[in-house]
Every structure is written in structure tokens, then in C-alpha cells.
PDB file of C-alpha atoms in Angstrom:
ATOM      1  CA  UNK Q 271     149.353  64.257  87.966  1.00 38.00           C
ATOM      2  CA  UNK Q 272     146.209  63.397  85.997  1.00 39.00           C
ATOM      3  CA  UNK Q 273     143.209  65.463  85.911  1.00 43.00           C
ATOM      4  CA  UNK Q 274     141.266  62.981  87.810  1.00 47.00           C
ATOM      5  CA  UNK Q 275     143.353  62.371  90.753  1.00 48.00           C
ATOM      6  CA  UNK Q 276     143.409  66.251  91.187  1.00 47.00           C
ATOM      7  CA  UNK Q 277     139.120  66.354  91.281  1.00 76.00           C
ATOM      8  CA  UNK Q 278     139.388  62.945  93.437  1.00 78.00           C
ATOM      9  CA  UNK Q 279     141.995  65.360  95.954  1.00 87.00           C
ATOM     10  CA  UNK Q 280     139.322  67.997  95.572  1.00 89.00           C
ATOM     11  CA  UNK Q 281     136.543  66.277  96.316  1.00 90.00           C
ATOM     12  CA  UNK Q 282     137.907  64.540  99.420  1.00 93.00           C
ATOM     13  CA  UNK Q 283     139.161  68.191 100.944  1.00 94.00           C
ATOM     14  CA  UNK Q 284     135.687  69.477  99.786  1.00 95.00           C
ATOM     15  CA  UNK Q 285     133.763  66.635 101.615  1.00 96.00           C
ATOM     16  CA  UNK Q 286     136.059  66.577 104.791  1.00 96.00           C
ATOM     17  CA  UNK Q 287     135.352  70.404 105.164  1.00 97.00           C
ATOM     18  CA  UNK Q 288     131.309  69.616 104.428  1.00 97.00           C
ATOM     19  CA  UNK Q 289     131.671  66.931 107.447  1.00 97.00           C
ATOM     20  CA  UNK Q 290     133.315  69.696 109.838  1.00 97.00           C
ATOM     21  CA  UNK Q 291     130.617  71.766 109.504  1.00 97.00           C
ATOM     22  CA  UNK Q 292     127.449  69.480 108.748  1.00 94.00           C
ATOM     23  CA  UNK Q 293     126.312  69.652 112.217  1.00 95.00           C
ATOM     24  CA  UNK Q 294     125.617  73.806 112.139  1.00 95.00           C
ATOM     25  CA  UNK Q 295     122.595  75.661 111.344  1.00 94.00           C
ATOM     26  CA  UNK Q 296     122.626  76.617 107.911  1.00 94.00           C
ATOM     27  CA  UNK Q 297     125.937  75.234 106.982  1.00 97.00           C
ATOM     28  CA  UNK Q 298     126.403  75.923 103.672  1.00 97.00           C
ATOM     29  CA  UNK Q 299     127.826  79.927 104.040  1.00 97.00           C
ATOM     30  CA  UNK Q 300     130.365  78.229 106.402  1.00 97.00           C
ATOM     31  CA  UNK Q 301     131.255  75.420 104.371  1.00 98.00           C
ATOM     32  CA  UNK Q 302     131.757  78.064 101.582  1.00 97.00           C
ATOM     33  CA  UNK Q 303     133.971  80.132 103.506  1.00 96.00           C
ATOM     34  CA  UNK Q 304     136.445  77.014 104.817  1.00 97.00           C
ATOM     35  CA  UNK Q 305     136.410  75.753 101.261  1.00 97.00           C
ATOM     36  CA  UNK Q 306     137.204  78.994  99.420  1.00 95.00           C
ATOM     37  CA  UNK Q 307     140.006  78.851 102.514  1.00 94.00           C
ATOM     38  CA  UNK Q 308     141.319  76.105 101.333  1.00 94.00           C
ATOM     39  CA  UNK Q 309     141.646  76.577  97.445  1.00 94.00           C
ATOM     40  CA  UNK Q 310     141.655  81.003  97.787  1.00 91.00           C
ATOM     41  CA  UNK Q 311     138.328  80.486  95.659  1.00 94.00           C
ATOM     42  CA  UNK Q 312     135.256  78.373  95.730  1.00 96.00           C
ATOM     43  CA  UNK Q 313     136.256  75.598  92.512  1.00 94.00           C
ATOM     44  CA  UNK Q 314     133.562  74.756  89.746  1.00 93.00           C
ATOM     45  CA  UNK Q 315     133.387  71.180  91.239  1.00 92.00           C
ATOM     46  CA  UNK Q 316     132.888  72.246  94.545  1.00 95.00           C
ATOM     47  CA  UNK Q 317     129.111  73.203  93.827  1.00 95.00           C
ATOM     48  CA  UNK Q 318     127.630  69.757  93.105  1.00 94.00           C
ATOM     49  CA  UNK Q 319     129.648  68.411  96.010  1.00 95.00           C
ATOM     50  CA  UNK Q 320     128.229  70.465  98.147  1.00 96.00           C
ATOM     51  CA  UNK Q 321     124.520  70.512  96.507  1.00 95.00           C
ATOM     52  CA  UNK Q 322     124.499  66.603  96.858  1.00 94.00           C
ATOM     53  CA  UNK Q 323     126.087  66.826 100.310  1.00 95.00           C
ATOM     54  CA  UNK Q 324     122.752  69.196 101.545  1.00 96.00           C
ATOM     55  CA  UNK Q 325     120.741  67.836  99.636  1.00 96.00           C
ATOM     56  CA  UNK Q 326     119.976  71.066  97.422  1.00 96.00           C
ATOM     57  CA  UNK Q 327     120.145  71.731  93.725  1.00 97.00           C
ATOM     58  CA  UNK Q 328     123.584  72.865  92.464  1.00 95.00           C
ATOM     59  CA  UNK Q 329     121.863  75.587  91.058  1.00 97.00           C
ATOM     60  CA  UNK Q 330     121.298  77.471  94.709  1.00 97.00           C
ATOM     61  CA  UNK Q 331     124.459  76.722  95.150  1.00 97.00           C
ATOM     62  CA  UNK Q 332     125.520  78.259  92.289  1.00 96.00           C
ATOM     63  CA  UNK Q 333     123.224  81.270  93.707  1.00 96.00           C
ATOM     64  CA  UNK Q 334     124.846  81.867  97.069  1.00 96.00           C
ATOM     65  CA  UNK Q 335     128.261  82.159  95.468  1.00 95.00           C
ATOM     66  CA  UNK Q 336     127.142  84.597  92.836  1.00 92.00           C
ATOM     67  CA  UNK Q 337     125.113  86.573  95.540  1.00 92.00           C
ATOM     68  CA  UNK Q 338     127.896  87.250  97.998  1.00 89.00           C
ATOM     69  CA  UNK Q 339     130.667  89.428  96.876  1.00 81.00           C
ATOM     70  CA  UNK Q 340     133.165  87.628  98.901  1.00 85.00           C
ATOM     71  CA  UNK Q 341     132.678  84.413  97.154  1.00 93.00           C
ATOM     72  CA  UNK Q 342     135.248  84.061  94.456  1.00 91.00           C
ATOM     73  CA  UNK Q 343     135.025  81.561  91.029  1.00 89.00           C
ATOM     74  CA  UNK Q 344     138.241  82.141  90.563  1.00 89.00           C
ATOM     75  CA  UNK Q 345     142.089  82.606  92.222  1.00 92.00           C
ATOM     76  CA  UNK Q 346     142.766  86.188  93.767  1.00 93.00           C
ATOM     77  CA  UNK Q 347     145.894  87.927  93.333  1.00 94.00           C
ATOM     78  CA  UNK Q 348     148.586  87.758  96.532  1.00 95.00           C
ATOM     79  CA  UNK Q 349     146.849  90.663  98.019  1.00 95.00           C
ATOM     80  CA  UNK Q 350     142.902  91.896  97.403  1.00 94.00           C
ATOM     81  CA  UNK Q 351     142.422  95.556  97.509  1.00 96.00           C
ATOM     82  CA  UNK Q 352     138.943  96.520  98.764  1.00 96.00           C
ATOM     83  CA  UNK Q 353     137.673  99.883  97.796  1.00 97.00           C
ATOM     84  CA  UNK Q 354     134.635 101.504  99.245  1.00 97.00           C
ATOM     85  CA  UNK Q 355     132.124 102.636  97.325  1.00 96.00           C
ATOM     86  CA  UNK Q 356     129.377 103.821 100.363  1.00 96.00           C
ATOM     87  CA  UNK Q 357     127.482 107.253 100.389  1.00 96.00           C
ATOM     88  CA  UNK Q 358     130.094 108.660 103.098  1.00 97.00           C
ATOM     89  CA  UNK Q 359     133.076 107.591 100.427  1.00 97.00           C
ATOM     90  CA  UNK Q 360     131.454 108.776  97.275  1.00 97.00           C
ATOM     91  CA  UNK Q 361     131.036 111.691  98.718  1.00 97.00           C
ATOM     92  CA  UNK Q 362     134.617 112.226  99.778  1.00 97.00           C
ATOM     93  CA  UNK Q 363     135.760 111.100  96.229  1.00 96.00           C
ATOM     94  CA  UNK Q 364     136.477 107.248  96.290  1.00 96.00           C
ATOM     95  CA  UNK Q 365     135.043 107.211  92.444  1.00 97.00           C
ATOM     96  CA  UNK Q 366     137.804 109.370  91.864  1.00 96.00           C
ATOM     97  CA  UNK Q 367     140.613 107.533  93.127  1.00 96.00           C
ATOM     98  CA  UNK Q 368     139.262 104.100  92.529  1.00 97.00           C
ATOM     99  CA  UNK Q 369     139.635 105.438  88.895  1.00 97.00           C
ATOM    100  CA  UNK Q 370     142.771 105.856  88.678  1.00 95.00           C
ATOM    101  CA  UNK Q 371     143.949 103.363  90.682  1.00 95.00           C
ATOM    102  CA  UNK Q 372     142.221 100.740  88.280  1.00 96.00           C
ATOM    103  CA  UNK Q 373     143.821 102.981  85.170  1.00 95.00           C
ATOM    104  CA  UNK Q 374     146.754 102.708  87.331  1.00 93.00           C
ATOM    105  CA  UNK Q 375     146.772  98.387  87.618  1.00 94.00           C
ATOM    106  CA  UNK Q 376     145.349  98.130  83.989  1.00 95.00           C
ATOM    107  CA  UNK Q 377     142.340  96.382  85.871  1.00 96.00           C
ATOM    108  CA  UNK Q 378     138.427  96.857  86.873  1.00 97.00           C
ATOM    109  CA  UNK Q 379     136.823  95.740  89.578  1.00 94.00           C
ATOM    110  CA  UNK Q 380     136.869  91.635  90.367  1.00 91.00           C
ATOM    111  CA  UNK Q 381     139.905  91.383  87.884  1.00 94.00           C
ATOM    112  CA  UNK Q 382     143.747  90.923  88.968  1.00 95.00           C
ATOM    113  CA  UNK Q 383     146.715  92.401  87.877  1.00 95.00           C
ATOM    114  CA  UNK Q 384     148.341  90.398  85.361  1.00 94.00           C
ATOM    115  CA  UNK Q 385     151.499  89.809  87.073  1.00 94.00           C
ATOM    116  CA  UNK Q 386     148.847  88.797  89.925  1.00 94.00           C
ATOM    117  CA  UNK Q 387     150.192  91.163  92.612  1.00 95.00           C
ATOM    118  CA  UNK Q 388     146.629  92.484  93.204  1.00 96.00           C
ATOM    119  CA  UNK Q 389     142.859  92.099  93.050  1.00 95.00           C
ATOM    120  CA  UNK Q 390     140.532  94.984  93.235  1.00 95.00           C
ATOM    121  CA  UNK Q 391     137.279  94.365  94.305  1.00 94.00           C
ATOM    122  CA  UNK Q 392     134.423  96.706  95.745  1.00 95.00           C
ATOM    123  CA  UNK Q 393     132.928  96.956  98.973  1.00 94.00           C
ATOM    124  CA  UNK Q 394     129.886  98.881 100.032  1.00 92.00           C
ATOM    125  CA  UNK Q 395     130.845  99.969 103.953  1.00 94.00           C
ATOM    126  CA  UNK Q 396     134.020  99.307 105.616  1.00 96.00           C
ATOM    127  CA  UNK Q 397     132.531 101.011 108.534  1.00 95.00           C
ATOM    128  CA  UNK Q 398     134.812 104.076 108.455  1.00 96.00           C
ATOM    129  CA  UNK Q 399     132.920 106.572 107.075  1.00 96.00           C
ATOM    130  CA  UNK Q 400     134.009 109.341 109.733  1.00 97.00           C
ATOM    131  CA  UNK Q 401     137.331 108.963 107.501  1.00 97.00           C
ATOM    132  CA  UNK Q 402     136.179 108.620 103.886  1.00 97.00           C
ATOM    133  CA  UNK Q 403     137.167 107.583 101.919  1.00 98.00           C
ATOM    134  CA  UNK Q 404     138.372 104.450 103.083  1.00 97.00           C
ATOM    135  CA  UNK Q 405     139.812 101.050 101.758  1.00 97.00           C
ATOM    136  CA  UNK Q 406     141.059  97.555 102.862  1.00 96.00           C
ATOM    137  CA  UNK Q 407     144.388  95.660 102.108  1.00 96.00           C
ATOM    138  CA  UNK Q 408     144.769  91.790 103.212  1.00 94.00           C
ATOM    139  CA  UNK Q 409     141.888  92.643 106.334  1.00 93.00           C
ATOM    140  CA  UNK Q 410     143.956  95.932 106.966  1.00 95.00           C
ATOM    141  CA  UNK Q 411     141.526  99.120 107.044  1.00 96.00           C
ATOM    142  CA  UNK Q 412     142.885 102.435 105.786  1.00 96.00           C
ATOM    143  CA  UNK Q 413     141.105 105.566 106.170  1.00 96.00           C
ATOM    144  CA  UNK Q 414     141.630 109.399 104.701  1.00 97.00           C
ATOM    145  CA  UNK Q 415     142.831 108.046 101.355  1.00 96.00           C
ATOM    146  CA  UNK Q 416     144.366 110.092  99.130  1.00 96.00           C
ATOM    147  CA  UNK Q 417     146.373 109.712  95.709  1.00 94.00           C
ATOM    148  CA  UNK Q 418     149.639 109.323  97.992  1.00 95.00           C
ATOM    149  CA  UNK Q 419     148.087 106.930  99.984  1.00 94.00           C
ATOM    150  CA  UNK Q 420     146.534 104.748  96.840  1.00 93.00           C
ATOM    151  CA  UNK Q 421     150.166 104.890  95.531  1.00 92.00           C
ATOM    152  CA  UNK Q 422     151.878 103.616  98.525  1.00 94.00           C
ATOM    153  CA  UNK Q 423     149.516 100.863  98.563  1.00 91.00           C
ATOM    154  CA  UNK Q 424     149.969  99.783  95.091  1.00 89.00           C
ATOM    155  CA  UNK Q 425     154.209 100.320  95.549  1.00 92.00           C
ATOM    156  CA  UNK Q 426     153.590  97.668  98.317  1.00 89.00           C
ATOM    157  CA  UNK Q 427     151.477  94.869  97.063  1.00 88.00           C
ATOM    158  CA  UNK Q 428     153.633  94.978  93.610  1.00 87.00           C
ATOM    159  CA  UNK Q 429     156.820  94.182  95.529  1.00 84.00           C
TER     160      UNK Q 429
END
């Protein structure tokens, strides 16, 4: 398959998400979401597609994606590991752990592990901060982490 008839393919899923959700107020956080849905991250391409389909410069396109930490440029790993990084957290010594996980992985923050079992990515609130510090797996909150914990976490997405 040529490189063209792959952006053609991406355009056309990129264009029939933009027509599902045209009709909505501000559409263009939604259309982000369904399209980094579709490819697990919002493609290069997908920008001017979308700038030309709202009639906005690809450039605050470009700044929507950069400003939202959920918005990805790039492919996650099978599973993203969210760490929190709040006041209640800090406090409770998420630094401390998030540390050694990454040391752990061989990763920082936004990066994957290279045999793409994992992303590690910040988050500032989880909501649990009666049970700091906290973290999230795949949309899966865990609370009262500890060094155990972070390892039984890691033994499981690596498998």
C-alpha cells in the first residue's frame, strides 16, 4: 500500500468523523476525541482536515492538541499509566514513586516503553485525594499506592 492511498483512507475516516459531529456546539474537542479513537492518536494530517473542515487556521488546531494533555501526536503503548501529581499526592509521596517507576520502565513522562507495553503520562487530580497517592491504568483508578502496588502494576501491563 502506497503512501497516498493510506492519507486518502485517512482523510475519508477523518472527514466522516468531522460530519458526525459537525452539527454540535463547539465541535472540534469532540471531533478530536472520536478521531484520536480511531487512530489511538490525533495524526499530523488530521489538523488541516479538520482546520479546513471549521473553517479555522491549522495553527489553532495545532493549539488545542498541544493544550490538552489527553491529546496525543503520537501512538500510546497497549496500556497508559496515569500518575497523579496533585497537592493531596505530592504530599503523600507520588514524586517519589513516579521516580522510580519511570527509572523502573527506562521512560519519562509522555514516552512509552520500548517494547511498547506502557505509556506514562501525568495527571493533575484523579479525584482521589482522600487516598493519595493515587494513579490510573486503562480508565481503572487505584488509590493508596505504594512501591508494591507500582510493581504489580508494571508486572501486569508488561505481560
Amino acid at each position: 500500500m502506497n503512501i497516498r492511498a493510506v492519507a486518502v483512507d485517512e482523510a475519508t475516516r477523518i472527514l466522516s468523523i468531522i460530519d458526525d459531529c459537525r452539527h454540535l456546539e463547539g465541535p472540534m474537542l469532540p471531533i478530536l476525541h472520536k478521531v484520536q479513537a480511531e487512530f489511538g492518536f490525533i495524526p499530523e494530517g488530521a489538523k488541516q482536515v479538520i482546520a479546513q473542515a471549521l473553517n479555522l487556521s491549522r495553527a489553532e488546531v495545532h493549539g488545542v492538541v498541544s493544550f490538552y494533555h489527553d491529546c496525543r501526536d503520537h501512538p500510546a503503548g497497549r496500556h497508559v499509566l496515569k500518575i497523579c501529581r496533585a497537592e493531596a499526592c505530592q504530599a503523600m509521596g507520588c514524586e517519589q514513586l513516579a521516580d522510580g517507576l519511570k527509572a523502573r520502565l527506562g521512560i519519562d513522562w509522555h514516552e512509552t516503553a520500548s517494547d511498547g507495553s506502557v505509556t506514562l503520562e501525568p495527571v493533575y487530580c484523579l479525584g482521589l485525594c482522600a487516598t493519595a497517592p493515587a494513579a490510573m491504568l486503562d480508565g481503572t483508578l487505584y488509590g493508596r499506592l505504594d512501591e508494591d502496588c507500582l510493581t504489580d502494576i508494571v508486572a501486569e501491563v508488561r505481560r
